[in-house]
GROMACS .gro file of C-alpha atoms in nm:
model
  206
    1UNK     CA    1   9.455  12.238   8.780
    2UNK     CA    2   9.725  12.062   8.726
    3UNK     CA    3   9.767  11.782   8.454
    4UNK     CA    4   9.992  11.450   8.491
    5UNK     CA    5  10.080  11.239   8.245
    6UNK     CA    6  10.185  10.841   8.292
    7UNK     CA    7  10.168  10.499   8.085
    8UNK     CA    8   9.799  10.356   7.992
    9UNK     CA    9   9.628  10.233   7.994
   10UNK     CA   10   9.369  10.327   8.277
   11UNK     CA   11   9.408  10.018   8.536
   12UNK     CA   12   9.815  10.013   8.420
   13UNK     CA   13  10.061   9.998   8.754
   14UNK     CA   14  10.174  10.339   8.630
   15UNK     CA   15   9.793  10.502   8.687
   16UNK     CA   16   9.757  10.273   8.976
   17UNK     CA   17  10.106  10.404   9.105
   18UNK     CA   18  10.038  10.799   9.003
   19UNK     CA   19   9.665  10.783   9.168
   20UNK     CA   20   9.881  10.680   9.513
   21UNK     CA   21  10.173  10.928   9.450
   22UNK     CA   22   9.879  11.264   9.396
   23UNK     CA   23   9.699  11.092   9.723
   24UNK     CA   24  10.003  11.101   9.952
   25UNK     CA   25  10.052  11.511   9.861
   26UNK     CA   26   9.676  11.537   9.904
   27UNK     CA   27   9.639  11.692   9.548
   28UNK     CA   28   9.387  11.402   9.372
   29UNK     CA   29   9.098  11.678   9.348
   30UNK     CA   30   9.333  11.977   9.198
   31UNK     CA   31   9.491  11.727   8.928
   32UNK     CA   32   9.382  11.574   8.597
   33UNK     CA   33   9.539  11.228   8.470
   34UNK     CA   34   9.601  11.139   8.109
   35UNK     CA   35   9.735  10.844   8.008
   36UNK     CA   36   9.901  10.711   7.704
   37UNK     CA   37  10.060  10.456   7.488
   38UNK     CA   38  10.429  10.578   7.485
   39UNK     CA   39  10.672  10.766   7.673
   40UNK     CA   40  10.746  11.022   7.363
   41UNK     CA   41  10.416  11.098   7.384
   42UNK     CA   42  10.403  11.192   7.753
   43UNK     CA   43  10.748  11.365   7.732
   44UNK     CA   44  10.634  11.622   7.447
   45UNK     CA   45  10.316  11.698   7.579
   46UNK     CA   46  10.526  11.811   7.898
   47UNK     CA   47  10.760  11.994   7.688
   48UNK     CA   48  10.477  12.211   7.500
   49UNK     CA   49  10.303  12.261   7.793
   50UNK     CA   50   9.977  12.001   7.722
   51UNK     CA   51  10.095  11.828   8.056
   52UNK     CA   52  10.265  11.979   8.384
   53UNK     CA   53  10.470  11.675   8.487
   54UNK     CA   54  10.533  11.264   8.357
   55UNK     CA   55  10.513  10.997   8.593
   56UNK     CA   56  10.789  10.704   8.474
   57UNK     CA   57  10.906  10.326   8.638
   58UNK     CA   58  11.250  10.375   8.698
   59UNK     CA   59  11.302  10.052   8.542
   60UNK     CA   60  11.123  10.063   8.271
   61UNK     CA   61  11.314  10.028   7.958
   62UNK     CA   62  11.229  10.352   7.775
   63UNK     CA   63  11.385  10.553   8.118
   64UNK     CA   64  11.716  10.631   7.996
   65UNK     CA   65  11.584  10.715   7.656
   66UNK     CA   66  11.347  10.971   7.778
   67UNK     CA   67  11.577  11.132   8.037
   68UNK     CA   68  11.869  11.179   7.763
   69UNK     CA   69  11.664  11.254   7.442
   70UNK     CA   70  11.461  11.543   7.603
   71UNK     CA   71  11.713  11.748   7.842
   72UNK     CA   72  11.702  12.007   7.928
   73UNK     CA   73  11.308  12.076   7.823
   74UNK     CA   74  11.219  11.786   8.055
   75UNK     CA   75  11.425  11.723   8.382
   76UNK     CA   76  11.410  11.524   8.675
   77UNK     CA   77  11.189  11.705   8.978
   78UNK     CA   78  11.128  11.417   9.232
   79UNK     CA   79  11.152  11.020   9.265
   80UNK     CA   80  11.007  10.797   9.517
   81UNK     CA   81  10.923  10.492   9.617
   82UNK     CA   82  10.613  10.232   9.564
   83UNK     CA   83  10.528   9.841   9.607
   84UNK     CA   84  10.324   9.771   9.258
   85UNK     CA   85  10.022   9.605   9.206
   86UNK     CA   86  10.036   9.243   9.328
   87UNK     CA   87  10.172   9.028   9.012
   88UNK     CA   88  10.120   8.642   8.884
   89UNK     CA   89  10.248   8.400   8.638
   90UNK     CA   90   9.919   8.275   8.497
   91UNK     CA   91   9.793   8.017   8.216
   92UNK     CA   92   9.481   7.981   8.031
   93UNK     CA   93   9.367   7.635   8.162
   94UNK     CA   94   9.246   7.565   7.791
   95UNK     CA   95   9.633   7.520   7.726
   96UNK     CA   96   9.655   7.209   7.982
   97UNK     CA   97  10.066   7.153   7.975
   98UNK     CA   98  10.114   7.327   7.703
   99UNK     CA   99  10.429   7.555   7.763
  100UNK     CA  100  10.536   7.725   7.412
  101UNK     CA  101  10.454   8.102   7.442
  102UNK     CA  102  10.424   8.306   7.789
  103UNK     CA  103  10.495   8.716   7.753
  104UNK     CA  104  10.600   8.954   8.032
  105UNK     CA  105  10.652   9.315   8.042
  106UNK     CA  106  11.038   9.352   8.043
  107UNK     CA  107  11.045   9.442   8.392
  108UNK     CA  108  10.919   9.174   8.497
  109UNK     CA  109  11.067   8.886   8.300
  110UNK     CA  110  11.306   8.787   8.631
  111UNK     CA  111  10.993   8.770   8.867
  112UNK     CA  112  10.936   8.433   8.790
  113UNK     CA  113  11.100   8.098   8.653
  114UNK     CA  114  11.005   8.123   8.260
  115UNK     CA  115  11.256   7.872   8.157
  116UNK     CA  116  11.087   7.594   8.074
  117UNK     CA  117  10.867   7.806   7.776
  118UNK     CA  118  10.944   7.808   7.451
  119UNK     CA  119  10.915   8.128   7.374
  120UNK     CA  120  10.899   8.450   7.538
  121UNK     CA  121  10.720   8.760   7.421
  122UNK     CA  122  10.813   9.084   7.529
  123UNK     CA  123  10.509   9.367   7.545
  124UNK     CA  124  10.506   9.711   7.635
  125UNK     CA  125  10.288   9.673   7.944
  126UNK     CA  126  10.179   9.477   8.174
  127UNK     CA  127   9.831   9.596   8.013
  128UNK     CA  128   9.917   9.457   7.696
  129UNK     CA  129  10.040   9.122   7.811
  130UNK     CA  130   9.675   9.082   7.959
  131UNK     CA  131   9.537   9.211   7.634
  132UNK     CA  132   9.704   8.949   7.436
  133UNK     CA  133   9.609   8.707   7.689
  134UNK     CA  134   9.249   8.781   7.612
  135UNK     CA  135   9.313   8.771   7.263
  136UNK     CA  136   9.465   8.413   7.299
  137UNK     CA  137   9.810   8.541   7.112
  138UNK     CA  138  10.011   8.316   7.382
  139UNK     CA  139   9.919   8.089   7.645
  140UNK     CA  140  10.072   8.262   7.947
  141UNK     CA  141  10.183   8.564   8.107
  142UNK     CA  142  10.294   8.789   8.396
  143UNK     CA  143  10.001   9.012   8.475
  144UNK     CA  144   9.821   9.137   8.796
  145UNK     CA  145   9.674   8.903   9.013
  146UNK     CA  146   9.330   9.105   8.991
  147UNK     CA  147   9.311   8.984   8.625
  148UNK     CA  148   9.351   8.607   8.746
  149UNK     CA  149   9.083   8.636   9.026
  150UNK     CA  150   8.840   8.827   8.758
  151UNK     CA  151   8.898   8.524   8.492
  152UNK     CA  152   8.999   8.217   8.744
  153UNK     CA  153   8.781   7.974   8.542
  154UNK     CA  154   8.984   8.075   8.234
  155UNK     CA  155   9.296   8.137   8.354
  156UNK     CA  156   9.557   7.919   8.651
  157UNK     CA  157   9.779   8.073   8.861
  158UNK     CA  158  10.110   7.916   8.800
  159UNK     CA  159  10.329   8.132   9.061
  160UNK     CA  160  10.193   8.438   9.305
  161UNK     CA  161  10.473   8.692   9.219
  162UNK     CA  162  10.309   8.955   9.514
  163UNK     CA  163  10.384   9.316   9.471
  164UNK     CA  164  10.747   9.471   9.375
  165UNK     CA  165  10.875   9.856   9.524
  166UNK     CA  166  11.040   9.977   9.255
  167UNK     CA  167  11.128  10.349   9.242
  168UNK     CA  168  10.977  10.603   9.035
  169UNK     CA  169  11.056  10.914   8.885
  170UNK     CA  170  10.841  11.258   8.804
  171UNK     CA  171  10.956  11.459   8.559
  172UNK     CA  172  10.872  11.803   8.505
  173UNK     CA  173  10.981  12.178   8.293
  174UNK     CA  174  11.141  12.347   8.585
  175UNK     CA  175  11.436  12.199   8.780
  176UNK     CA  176  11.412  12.187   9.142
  177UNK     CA  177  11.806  12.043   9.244
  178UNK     CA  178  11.980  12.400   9.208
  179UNK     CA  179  12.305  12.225   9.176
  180UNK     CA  180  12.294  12.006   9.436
  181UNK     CA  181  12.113  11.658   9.596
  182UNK     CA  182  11.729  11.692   9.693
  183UNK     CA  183  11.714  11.466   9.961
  184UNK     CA  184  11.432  11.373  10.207
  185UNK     CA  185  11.658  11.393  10.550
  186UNK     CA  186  11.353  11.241  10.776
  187UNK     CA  187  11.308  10.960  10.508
  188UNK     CA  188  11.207  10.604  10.695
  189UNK     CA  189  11.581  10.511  10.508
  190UNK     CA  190  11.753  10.785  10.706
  191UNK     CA  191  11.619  10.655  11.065
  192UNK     CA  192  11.782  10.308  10.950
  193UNK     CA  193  12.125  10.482  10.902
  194UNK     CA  194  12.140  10.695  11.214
  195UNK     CA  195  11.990  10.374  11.415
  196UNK     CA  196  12.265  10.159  11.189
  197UNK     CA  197  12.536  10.443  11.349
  198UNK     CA  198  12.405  10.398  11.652
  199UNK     CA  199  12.466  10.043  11.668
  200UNK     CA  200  12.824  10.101  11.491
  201UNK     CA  201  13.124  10.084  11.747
  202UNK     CA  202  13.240  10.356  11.553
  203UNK     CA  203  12.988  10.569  11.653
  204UNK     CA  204  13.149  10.929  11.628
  205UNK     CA  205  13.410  10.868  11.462
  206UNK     CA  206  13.803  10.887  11.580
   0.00000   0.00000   0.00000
């Protein structure tokens, strides 16, 4: 069986994103998930062998960190594409016009207008910005729309944010690239360029 690792924590767009990426190579049954708190974590259990391969948000700020502080134990062995989970700016209607704190994810800071707050607060995880939520630490945040709909006599919806495709990346042990560019040549991207040089009146060059 093999094991994957990704952020927490269960619910988290990286689970939600991993459970779609083992469902599209039709390996859900022949792989276990873990999930944890940080990226070190995830990275070292692939490097001594407790996990087969790390799931990771392209954008998420720990990416560089993890892809230069581990090489060559831990390499890049594919990246794709995914919408996340839809998003929302919400507020806890207790806090009626109140608009000191609001925290975000980094990620997501730019999804919405969060200029007129006072403060921002920066969490790991989308998870954690609903966490604090709960725990009233700030009046507002940037968390899935799921978490609104469960709570909507608690919490407003400010600003539907919808979902975001970001790319993703899968680390694993063993390269794959052999020196050169893995590339998916029959990608839905690759149709746009050969229909884009189709439409080109340079079409086959001079």
């Amino acid at each position: 069986m093999l094991t994957f690792a990704t952020l927490g924590p269960e619910g988290s767009d990286h689970h939600f994103v991993l459970q779609r990426y083992l469902a599209s190579h039709g390996i859900t049954e022949a792989s276990r998930l873990i999930v944890f708190d940080d990226f070190h974590c995830g990275a070292r259990d692939v490097v001594d062998g407790r996990a087969d391969y790390l799931l990771q948000c392209a954008v998420h700020p720990a990416a560089a960190e993890i892809a230069s502080t581990y090489r060559p134990r831990l390499v890049v062995v594919d990246a794709f594409i995914s919408p996340s989970r839809p998003m929302a700016l919400v507020r806890a209607r207790k806090a009626g016009d109140g608009r000191e704190r609001v925290a975000v994810q980094p990620a997501s800071q730019n999804d919405a207008d969060l200029s007129c707050w006072s403060e921002v607060i920066f969490e790991s995880s989308v998870a954690a910005v609903q966490n604090g939520l709960r725990a009233r630490r700030y009046e507002a945040g940037i968390v899935f729309m799921s978490f609104a709909l469960a709570n909507c006599d608690e919490w407003q919806v400010l600003a539907s944010i919808g979902t975001t495709c970001e790319a993703w990346i899968v680390y694993g042990r063993e390269a794959v690239d052999k020196g050169d560019a893995v590339v998916w040549r029959d990608s839905p991207v690759a149709h746009q360029y050969w229909l884009g040089m189709d439409r080109s009146p340079n079409c086959g060059g001079s």
